[in-house]
mmCIF file of C-alpha atoms in Angstrom:
data_model
loop_
_atom_site.group_PDB
_atom_site.id
_atom_site.type_symbol
_atom_site.label_atom_id
_atom_site.label_comp_id
_atom_site.label_asym_id
_atom_site.label_seq_id
_atom_site.Cartn_x
_atom_site.Cartn_y
_atom_site.Cartn_z
ATOM 1 C CA MET A 1 -0.002 -0.061 -0.034
ATOM 2 C CA HIS A 2 1.298 3.319 -0.908
ATOM 3 C CA SER A 3 1.838 5.526 2.047
ATOM 4 C CA ASP A 4 1.214 8.930 0.446
ATOM 5 C CA ARG A 5 -2.354 8.902 1.696
ATOM 6 C CA PHE A 6 -1.123 8.845 5.216
ATOM 7 C CA ARG A 7 1.243 11.723 4.718
ATOM 8 C CA PRO A 8 -1.066 14.295 6.697
ATOM 9 C CA LEU A 9 -0.530 12.309 9.719
ATOM 10 C CA VAL A 10 3.138 12.899 9.827
ATOM 11 C CA ASP A 11 2.731 16.592 9.865
ATOM 12 C CA THR A 12 -0.087 16.576 12.531
ATOM 13 C CA GLU A 13 0.587 16.713 16.238
ATOM 14 C CA GLY A 14 -0.966 14.065 18.605
ATOM 15 C CA PRO A 15 -2.349 12.824 20.661
ATOM 16 C CA PHE A 16 -4.621 10.647 18.167
ATOM 17 C CA VAL A 17 -7.753 8.701 18.493
ATOM 18 C CA SER A 18 -7.833 5.810 16.050
ATOM 19 C CA ILE A 19 -11.076 3.783 15.647
ATOM 20 C CA TYR A 20 -11.890 0.657 13.663
ATOM 21 C CA PHE A 21 -15.330 -0.665 13.582
ATOM 22 C CA ASP A 22 -18.001 -2.541 11.572
ATOM 23 C CA ASP A 23 -20.204 -0.170 9.459
ATOM 24 C CA SER A 24 -21.874 -2.729 7.312
ATOM 25 C CA HIS A 25 -25.214 -1.795 5.644
ATOM 26 C CA ASP A 26 -26.518 -5.248 4.649
ATOM 27 C CA THR A 27 -29.307 -5.537 7.051
ATOM 28 C CA GLN A 28 -32.694 -3.834 7.628
ATOM 29 C CA ASP A 29 -31.588 -2.525 10.984
ATOM 30 C CA ALA A 30 -28.173 -1.445 9.724
ATOM 31 C CA ALA A 31 -28.842 2.188 10.856
ATOM 32 C CA ALA A 32 -29.641 1.076 14.317
ATOM 33 C CA GLN A 33 -26.587 -1.254 14.491
ATOM 34 C CA LEU A 34 -24.595 1.643 13.467
ATOM 35 C CA ASP A 35 -26.089 3.868 16.329
ATOM 36 C CA ALA A 36 -25.368 1.225 18.781
ATOM 37 C CA ARG A 37 -21.774 0.729 17.681
ATOM 38 C CA LEU A 38 -21.275 4.617 17.781
ATOM 39 C CA ARG A 39 -22.736 4.767 21.224
ATOM 40 C CA ASP A 40 -20.390 2.196 22.341
ATOM 41 C CA VAL A 41 -17.520 4.017 20.881
ATOM 42 C CA ARG A 42 -18.516 7.223 22.563
ATOM 43 C CA LYS A 43 -18.661 5.447 25.876
ATOM 44 C CA HIS A 44 -15.200 4.158 25.521
ATOM 45 C CA LEU A 45 -13.730 7.464 24.584
ATOM 46 C CA GLU A 46 -15.457 9.274 27.422
ATOM 47 C CA GLU A 47 -14.032 6.567 29.596
ATOM 48 C CA GLN A 48 -10.595 7.499 28.277
ATOM 49 C CA SER A 49 -11.210 11.219 28.934
ATOM 50 C CA VAL A 50 -11.336 12.181 25.222
ATOM 51 C CA ASP A 51 -12.542 15.658 24.685
ATOM 52 C CA THR A 52 -16.268 15.816 23.612
ATOM 53 C CA ALA A 53 -15.376 17.940 20.562
ATOM 54 C CA VAL A 54 -13.182 15.043 19.398
ATOM 55 C CA ILE A 55 -15.932 12.602 19.838
ATOM 56 C CA GLU A 56 -18.440 14.850 18.103
ATOM 57 C CA ALA A 57 -16.067 15.328 15.150
ATOM 58 C CA MET A 58 -15.651 11.604 14.645
ATOM 59 C CA ASP A 59 -19.205 10.825 15.153
ATOM 60 C CA GLY A 60 -20.236 13.562 12.575
ATOM 61 C CA ALA A 61 -17.749 12.145 10.073
ATOM 62 C CA VAL A 62 -19.293 8.859 10.168
ATOM 63 C CA ARG A 63 -22.925 9.995 9.951
ATOM 64 C CA GLY A 64 -22.021 12.512 7.407
ATOM 65 C CA THR A 65 -20.951 10.227 4.630
ATOM 66 C CA HIS A 66 -23.004 7.879 2.328
ATOM 67 C CA PRO A 67 -23.556 4.556 3.824
ATOM 68 C CA PRO A 68 -21.623 1.610 2.390
ATOM 69 C CA VAL A 69 -23.294 -0.998 0.387
ATOM 70 C CA GLY A 70 -23.119 -4.587 1.931
ATOM 71 C CA ARG A 71 -20.332 -5.558 4.296
ATOM 72 C CA SER A 72 -17.824 -2.893 5.237
ATOM 73 C CA GLY A 73 -15.388 -1.642 7.916
ATOM 74 C CA ARG A 74 -14.695 1.897 8.874
ATOM 75 C CA ALA A 75 -11.336 3.626 9.913
ATOM 76 C CA VAL A 76 -11.416 7.012 11.514
ATOM 77 C CA ILE A 77 -8.191 8.781 12.878
ATOM 78 C CA ALA A 78 -8.472 12.113 14.428
ATOM 79 C CA SER A 79 -6.152 14.579 16.130
ATOM 80 C CA GLY A 80 -7.899 17.064 18.291
ATOM 81 C CA ASP A 81 -11.259 17.834 16.797
ATOM 82 C CA THR A 82 -9.822 17.263 13.255
ATOM 83 C CA VAL A 83 -10.649 14.094 11.355
ATOM 84 C CA VAL A 84 -7.473 13.346 9.345
ATOM 85 C CA VAL A 85 -8.268 9.960 8.044
ATOM 86 C CA ASP A 86 -11.770 8.579 7.279
ATOM 87 C CA GLU A 87 -11.718 5.427 5.065
ATOM 88 C CA HIS A 88 -14.012 2.405 4.358
ATOM 89 C CA LEU A 89 -12.404 -0.989 4.703
ATOM 90 C CA ILE A 90 -12.964 -3.957 2.382
ATOM 91 C CA ARG A 91 -13.613 -6.032 5.508
ATOM 92 C CA PRO A 92 -14.935 -5.099 9.000
ATOM 93 C CA PRO A 93 -12.700 -5.749 11.814
ATOM 94 C CA THR A 94 -13.750 -8.669 14.018
ATOM 95 C CA THR A 95 -14.129 -6.416 17.010
ATOM 96 C CA THR A 96 -14.096 -2.751 17.526
ATOM 97 C CA VAL A 97 -10.587 -1.275 18.036
ATOM 98 C CA ILE A 98 -10.105 2.020 19.910
ATOM 99 C CA ARG A 99 -6.770 3.551 20.453
ATOM 100 C CA VAL A 100 -6.015 6.858 22.272
ATOM 101 C CA SER A 101 -2.167 7.339 21.791
ATOM 102 C CA GLU A 102 0.801 9.686 21.043
ATOM 103 C CA LEU A 103 0.658 8.407 17.488
ATOM 104 C CA PRO A 104 -1.835 7.112 14.919
ATOM 105 C CA TYR A 105 -2.598 3.448 14.685
ATOM 106 C CA LEU A 106 -2.480 2.443 10.805
ATOM 107 C CA ILE A 107 -2.217 -1.251 10.683
ATOM 108 C CA PRO A 108 -5.873 -2.181 10.297
ATOM 109 C CA ILE A 109 -6.064 0.068 7.113
ATOM 110 C CA VAL A 110 -3.028 -1.479 5.766
ATOM 111 C CA GLU A 111 -4.587 -5.058 6.390
ATOM 112 C CA HIS A 112 -8.210 -4.389 5.341
ATOM 113 C CA GLY A 113 -8.118 -1.003 3.483
ATOM 114 C CA LEU A 114 -8.615 -0.227 -0.229
ATOM 115 C CA LEU A 115 -5.265 -0.189 -2.084
ATOM 116 C CA HIS A 116 -6.578 2.908 -3.793
ATOM 117 C CA THR A 117 -9.005 5.394 -2.040
ATOM 118 C CA VAL A 118 -9.800 7.349 -5.242
ATOM 119 C CA TYR A 119 -11.759 5.272 -7.981
ATOM 120 C CA LEU A 120 -14.625 5.732 -10.442
ATOM 121 C CA LEU A 121 -17.586 3.397 -10.801
ATOM 122 C CA VAL A 122 -19.190 3.789 -14.280
ATOM 123 C CA ALA A 123 -22.480 2.174 -15.085
ATOM 124 C CA VAL A 124 -22.721 2.521 -18.938
ATOM 125 C CA ASP A 125 -25.162 1.802 -21.643
ATOM 126 C CA HIS A 126 -25.584 2.836 -25.269
ATOM 127 C CA THR A 127 -27.293 6.157 -24.310
ATOM 128 C CA GLY A 128 -24.802 7.380 -21.739
ATOM 129 C CA ALA A 129 -23.613 6.556 -18.142
ATOM 130 C CA ASP A 130 -23.880 7.202 -14.305
ATOM 131 C CA VAL A 131 -20.403 8.055 -13.107
ATOM 132 C CA THR A 132 -19.682 7.860 -9.452
ATOM 133 C CA LEU A 133 -16.385 9.112 -7.853
ATOM 134 C CA HIS A 134 -15.324 7.380 -4.729
ATOM 135 C CA ARG A 135 -12.892 9.651 -2.861
ATOM 136 C CA ALA A 136 -11.804 8.511 0.700
ATOM 137 C CA GLY A 137 -15.255 7.474 1.662
ATOM 138 C CA ARG A 138 -16.969 10.437 -0.047
ATOM 139 C CA VAL A 139 -19.329 9.709 -2.878
ATOM 140 C CA SER A 140 -20.492 11.869 -5.750
ATOM 141 C CA THR A 141 -22.529 10.906 -8.845
ATOM 142 C CA GLN A 142 -23.210 12.538 -12.077
ATOM 143 C CA THR A 143 -24.937 11.521 -15.226
ATOM 144 C CA VAL A 144 -23.656 11.652 -18.735
ATOM 145 C CA GLU A 145 -26.721 11.718 -21.318
ATOM 146 C CA GLY A 146 -25.365 11.121 -24.865
ATOM 147 C CA GLU A 147 -26.837 13.354 -27.528
ATOM 148 C CA GLY A 148 -26.667 10.433 -30.003
ATOM 149 C CA TYR A 149 -30.129 9.066 -31.246
ATOM 150 C CA PRO A 150 -31.534 6.489 -31.921
ATOM 151 C CA VAL A 151 -29.507 3.841 -30.266
ATOM 152 C CA HIS A 152 -31.835 0.749 -30.731
ATOM 153 C CA LYS A 153 -30.809 -1.632 -33.339
ATOM 154 C CA ALA A 154 -32.791 -1.942 -36.559
ATOM 155 C CA LYS A 155 -35.204 -4.821 -36.413
ATOM 156 C CA SER A 156 -35.475 -5.882 -39.957
ATOM 157 C CA ALA A 157 -33.215 -6.479 -42.918
ATOM 158 C CA GLU A 158 -34.917 -3.838 -44.827
ATOM 159 C CA HIS A 159 -33.892 -1.235 -42.170
ATOM 160 C CA GLU A 160 -30.468 -2.822 -41.834
ATOM 161 C CA PHE A 161 -29.536 -2.332 -45.515
ATOM 162 C CA GLY A 162 -31.706 0.765 -45.692
ATOM 163 C CA GLY A 163 -29.431 2.974 -43.970
ATOM 164 C CA ALA A 164 -31.106 3.063 -40.423
ATOM 165 C CA GLN A 165 -28.396 0.771 -38.921
ATOM 166 C CA PRO A 166 -25.489 2.938 -39.608
ATOM 167 C CA ARG A 167 -27.165 5.833 -38.095
ATOM 168 C CA VAL A 168 -27.788 3.647 -34.900
ATOM 169 C CA ASP A 169 -24.204 2.608 -34.854
ATOM 170 C CA GLU A 170 -22.915 6.232 -35.212
ATOM 171 C CA ALA A 171 -25.355 7.508 -32.479
ATOM 172 C CA ILE A 172 -23.963 4.725 -30.073
ATOM 173 C CA ARG A 173 -20.270 5.605 -30.965
ATOM 174 C CA LYS A 174 -21.094 9.335 -30.210
ATOM 175 C CA ASN A 175 -22.584 8.571 -26.803
ATOM 176 C CA ILE A 176 -19.817 6.290 -25.884
ATOM 177 C CA ARG A 177 -17.259 8.832 -26.765
ATOM 178 C CA GLU A 178 -19.206 11.418 -24.736
ATOM 179 C CA VAL A 179 -18.867 8.941 -21.763
ATOM 180 C CA ALA A 180 -15.128 8.230 -22.458
ATOM 181 C CA ASP A 181 -14.329 12.113 -22.603
ATOM 182 C CA ARG A 182 -16.015 12.764 -19.203
ATOM 183 C CA VAL A 183 -14.366 9.660 -17.561
ATOM 184 C CA THR A 184 -11.004 10.682 -18.762
ATOM 185 C CA GLN A 185 -11.614 14.202 -17.456
ATOM 186 C CA LEU A 186 -12.548 12.925 -14.172
ATOM 187 C CA VAL A 187 -9.667 10.454 -13.845
ATOM 188 C CA ASP A 188 -7.126 13.328 -14.741
ATOM 189 C CA GLU A 189 -8.781 15.819 -12.220
ATOM 190 C CA SER A 190 -9.205 13.227 -9.219
ATOM 191 C CA GLY A 191 -6.137 11.089 -9.877
ATOM 192 C CA ALA A 192 -8.354 8.048 -9.713
ATOM 193 C CA ALA A 193 -6.351 4.720 -9.865
ATOM 194 C CA LEU A 194 -9.006 2.402 -10.900
ATOM 195 C CA VAL A 195 -12.095 2.630 -13.325
ATOM 196 C CA PHE A 196 -14.656 0.080 -12.511
ATOM 197 C CA ILE A 197 -17.117 -0.391 -15.463
ATOM 198 C CA GLU A 198 -20.556 -2.058 -15.113
ATOM 199 C CA GLY A 199 -23.180 -2.665 -17.904
ATOM 200 C CA GLU A 200 -23.852 -4.749 -20.881
ATOM 201 C CA VAL A 201 -20.847 -6.392 -22.309
ATOM 202 C CA SER A 202 -21.038 -4.581 -25.541
ATOM 203 C CA ALA A 203 -21.191 -1.169 -23.867
ATOM 204 C CA ARG A 204 -18.401 -1.847 -21.378
ATOM 205 C CA THR A 205 -16.216 -3.183 -24.246
ATOM 206 C CA GLU A 206 -16.911 -0.119 -26.361
ATOM 207 C CA LEU A 207 -16.184 2.265 -23.547
ATOM 208 C CA VAL A 208 -12.822 0.795 -22.773
ATOM 209 C CA ALA A 209 -12.057 0.762 -26.405
ATOM 210 C CA ALA A 210 -12.799 4.536 -26.568
ATOM 211 C CA LEU A 211 -10.696 5.469 -23.632
ATOM 212 C CA PRO A 212 -7.078 6.700 -24.103
ATOM 213 C CA GLU A 213 -4.491 4.157 -23.067
ATOM 214 C CA ARG A 214 -3.515 5.891 -19.908
ATOM 215 C CA VAL A 215 -7.193 5.427 -18.646
ATOM 216 C CA ALA A 216 -7.986 2.129 -20.337
ATOM 217 C CA GLU A 217 -5.107 0.573 -18.403
ATOM 218 C CA LYS A 218 -6.962 1.385 -15.174
ATOM 219 C CA ALA A 219 -10.385 -0.119 -16.195
ATOM 220 C CA VAL A 220 -11.777 -3.088 -14.642
ATOM 221 C CA GLN A 221 -14.921 -4.488 -16.234
ATOM 222 C CA LEU A 222 -17.432 -5.883 -13.631
ATOM 223 C CA GLN A 223 -19.728 -8.992 -14.547
ATOM 224 C CA GLY A 224 -22.545 -7.683 -12.549
ATOM 225 C CA GLY A 225 -24.541 -4.473 -12.219
ATOM 226 C CA GLY A 226 -25.701 -2.164 -14.861
ATOM 227 C CA ARG A 227 -27.629 1.044 -15.428
ATOM 228 C CA THR A 228 -31.158 -0.360 -15.199
ATOM 229 C CA ALA A 229 -33.361 0.052 -12.097
ATOM 230 C CA GLY A 230 -33.061 -2.665 -9.515
ATOM 231 C CA THR A 231 -29.413 -3.442 -10.120
ATOM 232 C CA ASP A 232 -27.947 -5.388 -7.116
ATOM 233 C CA GLN A 233 -25.347 -2.902 -5.936
ATOM 234 C CA ALA A 234 -24.360 -5.309 -3.212
ATOM 235 C CA GLU A 235 -23.079 -7.602 -5.879
ATOM 236 C CA VAL A 236 -21.224 -4.775 -7.564
ATOM 237 C CA GLN A 237 -19.545 -3.818 -4.215
ATOM 238 C CA HIS A 238 -18.693 -7.423 -3.721
ATOM 239 C CA GLU A 239 -16.980 -7.504 -7.202
ATOM 240 C CA ILE A 240 -15.058 -4.429 -6.456
ATOM 241 C CA GLY A 241 -13.946 -5.847 -2.942
ATOM 242 C CA GLN A 242 -12.869 -8.957 -4.455
ATOM 243 C CA GLU A 243 -10.760 -6.889 -7.131
ATOM 244 C CA PHE A 244 -9.116 -4.894 -4.279
ATOM 245 C CA LEU A 245 -8.548 -8.151 -2.444
ATOM 246 C CA THR A 246 -6.916 -9.741 -5.365
ATOM 247 C CA ARG A 247 -4.707 -6.818 -5.840
ATOM 248 C CA ARG A 248 -3.657 -6.766 -2.108
ATOM 249 C CA LEU A 249 -2.791 -10.388 -2.219
ATOM 250 C CA ALA A 250 -0.648 -9.813 -5.340
ATOM 251 C CA THR A 251 1.118 -6.889 -3.318
ATOM 252 C CA ILE A 252 1.874 -9.172 -0.571
ATOM 253 C CA ASP A 253 3.093 -11.892 -2.993
ATOM 254 C CA ASP A 254 5.469 -9.346 -4.612
ATOM 255 C CA ALA A 255 6.691 -8.132 -1.251
ATOM 256 C CA ALA A 256 7.370 -11.811 -0.210
ATOM 257 C CA GLN A 257 9.270 -12.747 -3.271
ATOM 258 C CA ARG A 258 11.340 -9.495 -2.904
ATOM 259 C CA PHE A 259 11.904 -10.142 0.775
ATOM 260 C CA ALA A 260 13.172 -13.785 0.253
ATOM 261 C CA ALA A 261 15.376 -12.683 -2.630
ATOM 262 C CA GLY A 262 16.725 -9.830 -0.600
ATOM 263 C CA ARG A 263 17.875 -11.935 2.394
ATOM 264 C CA GLY A 264 21.536 -12.481 2.502
ATOM 265 C CA THR A 265 22.113 -9.767 -0.226
ATOM 266 C CA GLY A 266 21.777 -6.665 1.974
ATOM 267 C CA LEU A 267 18.465 -5.808 0.397
ATOM 268 C CA ALA A 268 16.182 -7.113 3.035
ATOM 269 C CA VAL A 269 16.249 -6.915 6.826
ATOM 270 C CA GLU A 270 14.187 -8.208 9.628
ATOM 271 C CA GLY A 271 13.842 -7.751 13.358
ATOM 272 C CA LEU A 272 13.447 -4.542 15.425
ATOM 273 C CA ALA A 273 17.269 -3.562 15.593
ATOM 274 C CA ASP A 274 17.820 -3.855 11.874
ATOM 275 C CA VAL A 275 14.442 -2.419 10.715
ATOM 276 C CA THR A 276 14.878 0.635 12.868
ATOM 277 C CA ALA A 277 18.310 1.255 11.496
ATOM 278 C CA ALA A 278 17.097 0.914 8.071
ATOM 279 C CA LEU A 279 14.243 3.469 8.704
ATOM 280 C CA ARG A 280 16.601 5.870 10.208
ATOM 281 C CA ASP A 281 18.726 5.657 7.131
ATOM 282 C CA GLY A 282 15.685 6.334 4.941
ATOM 283 C CA ALA A 283 16.498 2.938 3.212
ATOM 284 C CA VAL A 284 13.281 1.154 3.470
ATOM 285 C CA ASP A 285 11.213 0.617 0.282
ATOM 286 C CA THR A 286 8.552 -1.462 1.667
ATOM 287 C CA LEU A 287 7.852 -2.110 5.330
ATOM 288 C CA ILE A 288 6.516 -5.581 6.146
ATOM 289 C CA ILE A 289 4.465 -5.686 9.187
ATOM 290 C CA GLY A 290 3.607 -8.808 11.056
ATOM 291 C CA ASP A 291 2.506 -9.404 14.628
ATOM 292 C CA LEU A 292 4.394 -6.897 16.846
ATOM 293 C CA GLY A 293 2.380 -7.573 19.844
ATOM 294 C CA ASP A 294 3.049 -5.064 22.678
ATOM 295 C CA ALA A 295 6.735 -4.462 21.440
ATOM 296 C CA THR A 296 7.971 -0.824 22.119
ATOM 297 C CA VAL A 297 10.717 1.214 20.620
ATOM 298 C CA VAL A 298 12.346 4.394 21.990
ATOM 299 C CA ALA A 299 12.765 7.818 20.240
ATOM 300 C CA ASP A 300 13.893 11.381 20.970
ATOM 301 C CA THR A 301 11.524 14.085 21.392
ATOM 302 C CA GLU A 302 10.925 14.846 17.676
ATOM 303 C CA LEU A 303 10.895 11.299 16.562
ATOM 304 C CA ALA A 304 13.783 12.064 14.276
ATOM 305 C CA THR A 305 15.846 9.195 15.861
ATOM 306 C CA ILE A 306 14.336 5.843 16.845
ATOM 307 C CA ALA A 307 15.821 2.664 18.148
ATOM 308 C CA PRO A 308 14.684 -0.632 19.779
ATOM 309 C CA ASP A 309 16.048 0.254 23.024
ATOM 310 C CA ALA A 310 17.444 3.195 25.116
ATOM 311 C CA ASP A 311 21.097 1.962 25.103
ATOM 312 C CA THR A 312 21.089 1.880 21.199
ATOM 313 C CA LEU A 313 19.420 5.295 21.060
ATOM 314 C CA SER A 314 22.086 6.641 23.387
ATOM 315 C CA ASP A 315 24.854 5.245 21.249
ATOM 316 C CA LEU A 316 23.424 7.149 18.360
ATOM 317 C CA GLY A 317 23.754 10.477 20.343
ATOM 318 C CA ALA A 318 20.040 11.043 21.098
ATOM 319 C CA ALA A 319 18.366 11.134 24.371
ATOM 320 C CA PRO A 320 15.643 8.410 25.016
ATOM 321 C CA GLU A 321 12.611 10.695 25.566
ATOM 322 C CA ARG A 322 9.669 8.846 24.377
ATOM 323 C CA THR A 323 8.579 5.124 24.571
ATOM 324 C CA LEU A 324 6.216 4.264 21.761
ATOM 325 C CA ARG A 325 4.396 1.068 20.586
ATOM 326 C CA ALA A 326 6.224 -0.328 17.713
ATOM 327 C CA ASP A 327 3.094 -1.013 15.715
ATOM 328 C CA GLU A 328 2.376 2.662 15.725
ATOM 329 C CA ALA A 329 5.789 4.282 15.556
ATOM 330 C CA LEU A 330 7.367 2.037 12.727
ATOM 331 C CA PRO A 331 4.520 2.534 10.142
ATOM 332 C CA LEU A 332 4.386 6.255 10.831
ATOM 333 C CA LEU A 333 8.119 6.348 10.262
ATOM 334 C CA ALA A 334 7.734 4.349 7.184
ATOM 335 C CA VAL A 335 5.222 6.936 5.868
ATOM 336 C CA ALA A 336 7.672 9.807 6.784
ATOM 337 C CA THR A 337 10.384 8.219 4.573
ATOM 338 C CA GLY A 338 7.952 7.304 1.609
ATOM 339 C CA ALA A 339 8.032 3.698 2.195
ATOM 340 C CA ALA A 340 5.081 1.337 1.149
ATOM 341 C CA LEU A 341 3.370 -0.576 3.751
ATOM 342 C CA VAL A 342 2.461 -4.301 3.607
ATOM 343 C CA ARG A 343 0.560 -6.422 6.116
ATOM 344 C CA THR A 344 1.896 -9.953 6.337
ATOM 345 C CA ASP A 345 0.034 -13.177 5.712
ATOM 346 C CA GLU A 346 1.290 -16.694 6.120
ATOM 347 C CA ARG A 347 3.803 -16.193 3.327
ATOM 348 C CA LEU A 348 5.823 -13.878 5.646
ATOM 349 C CA SER A 349 6.941 -14.176 9.220
ATOM 350 C CA PRO A 350 9.996 -11.886 9.834
ATOM 351 C CA ALA A 351 11.790 -11.743 13.104
ATOM 352 C CA ASP A 352 10.058 -9.749 15.818
ATOM 353 C CA GLY A 353 7.098 -9.404 13.542
ATOM 354 C CA ILE A 354 8.787 -6.781 11.262
ATOM 355 C CA GLY A 355 10.830 -6.840 8.137
ATOM 356 C CA ALA A 356 11.663 -4.540 5.260
ATOM 357 C CA VAL A 357 12.799 -4.770 1.591
ATOM 358 C CA LEU A 358 15.320 -2.032 1.110
ATOM 359 C CA ARG A 359 15.868 0.578 -1.605
ATOM 360 C CA TYR A 360 19.632 -0.189 -1.576
ATOM 361 C CA ALA A 361 21.998 -2.583 0.212
ATOM 362 C CA GLU A 362 23.102 -1.373 3.790
ATOM 363 C CA ASN A 363 26.663 -1.671 4.594
ATOM 364 C CA SER A 364 25.968 -2.740 8.215
ATOM 365 C CA SER A 365 23.290 -3.590 10.574
ATOM 366 C CA ALA A 366 22.223 -2.087 13.951
ATOM 367 C CA GLY A 367 24.218 -2.787 16.927
#
């Protein structure tokens, strides 16, 4: 997962409140269930003496966005009364996670979040399209109505050879081009990483063919859905979730292969000592996060120097001013240095629950 989306957290002062919960909208009482979860979250935050303004800001962020379709999780991270991160997750967490800490907690997003927070969903037919822009949990939809007419196929050979069919074909091409132009404009303006396309096979195929190559390579055709009333949006969202899951697994697989290949060559390290050393040097290309448990690291006041223990930090000429959870500090330091983040699965089990693929070979490991 690219870390650019978390960059605002690096420049934000704590303490932070990080919340992860199930906000699925797949039952008739989904709204009531959400209310109950938010009341529970509020209770826990009040017990931890979190300011009311922070609680209200987080509650308002959740209630103020379009509800998801089907199974979903939610990630909300706030600093003070400002919500810095607000994202939907492909899968809801098994239990609600609430942390009030010096640093934000990112791992559940790395594990269950969308690889790309900005994407388009295009429901297309031969008359136009409904184009929905998804941007970090915010949803906006617009309609493109093509001016080409008629778009219905000729129903007789007489019409077919009498000139009606070419007019129909040209009308369809005109409408598809209008949709392609608008989709291209939205991709360029929003930086969308993926374009999901639903609708009849012919309309989907024609739209992809009409897109410029830089946009067409981002297109993913969905088997379900369409522009007609009564479309099963839960099925569409399931397909989108499966596509993101497939891409996440491919990212883990790539990291696992690079990690295995880098062992013994200086291009991969594992364990708290060596990974913190690589992070200090800005050498980490991809941080591989496993089960860190309650492990801690120490840092100076500004988090400019970090080490697995106070002695190592002192040897580096820094005063051990802060003791931090490793599962919060290491991902945030990776974000600060532009490293990608990957949550491990059974293919990866680095020492101490942490590993890294490096940008370049390090000459020596931490002492």
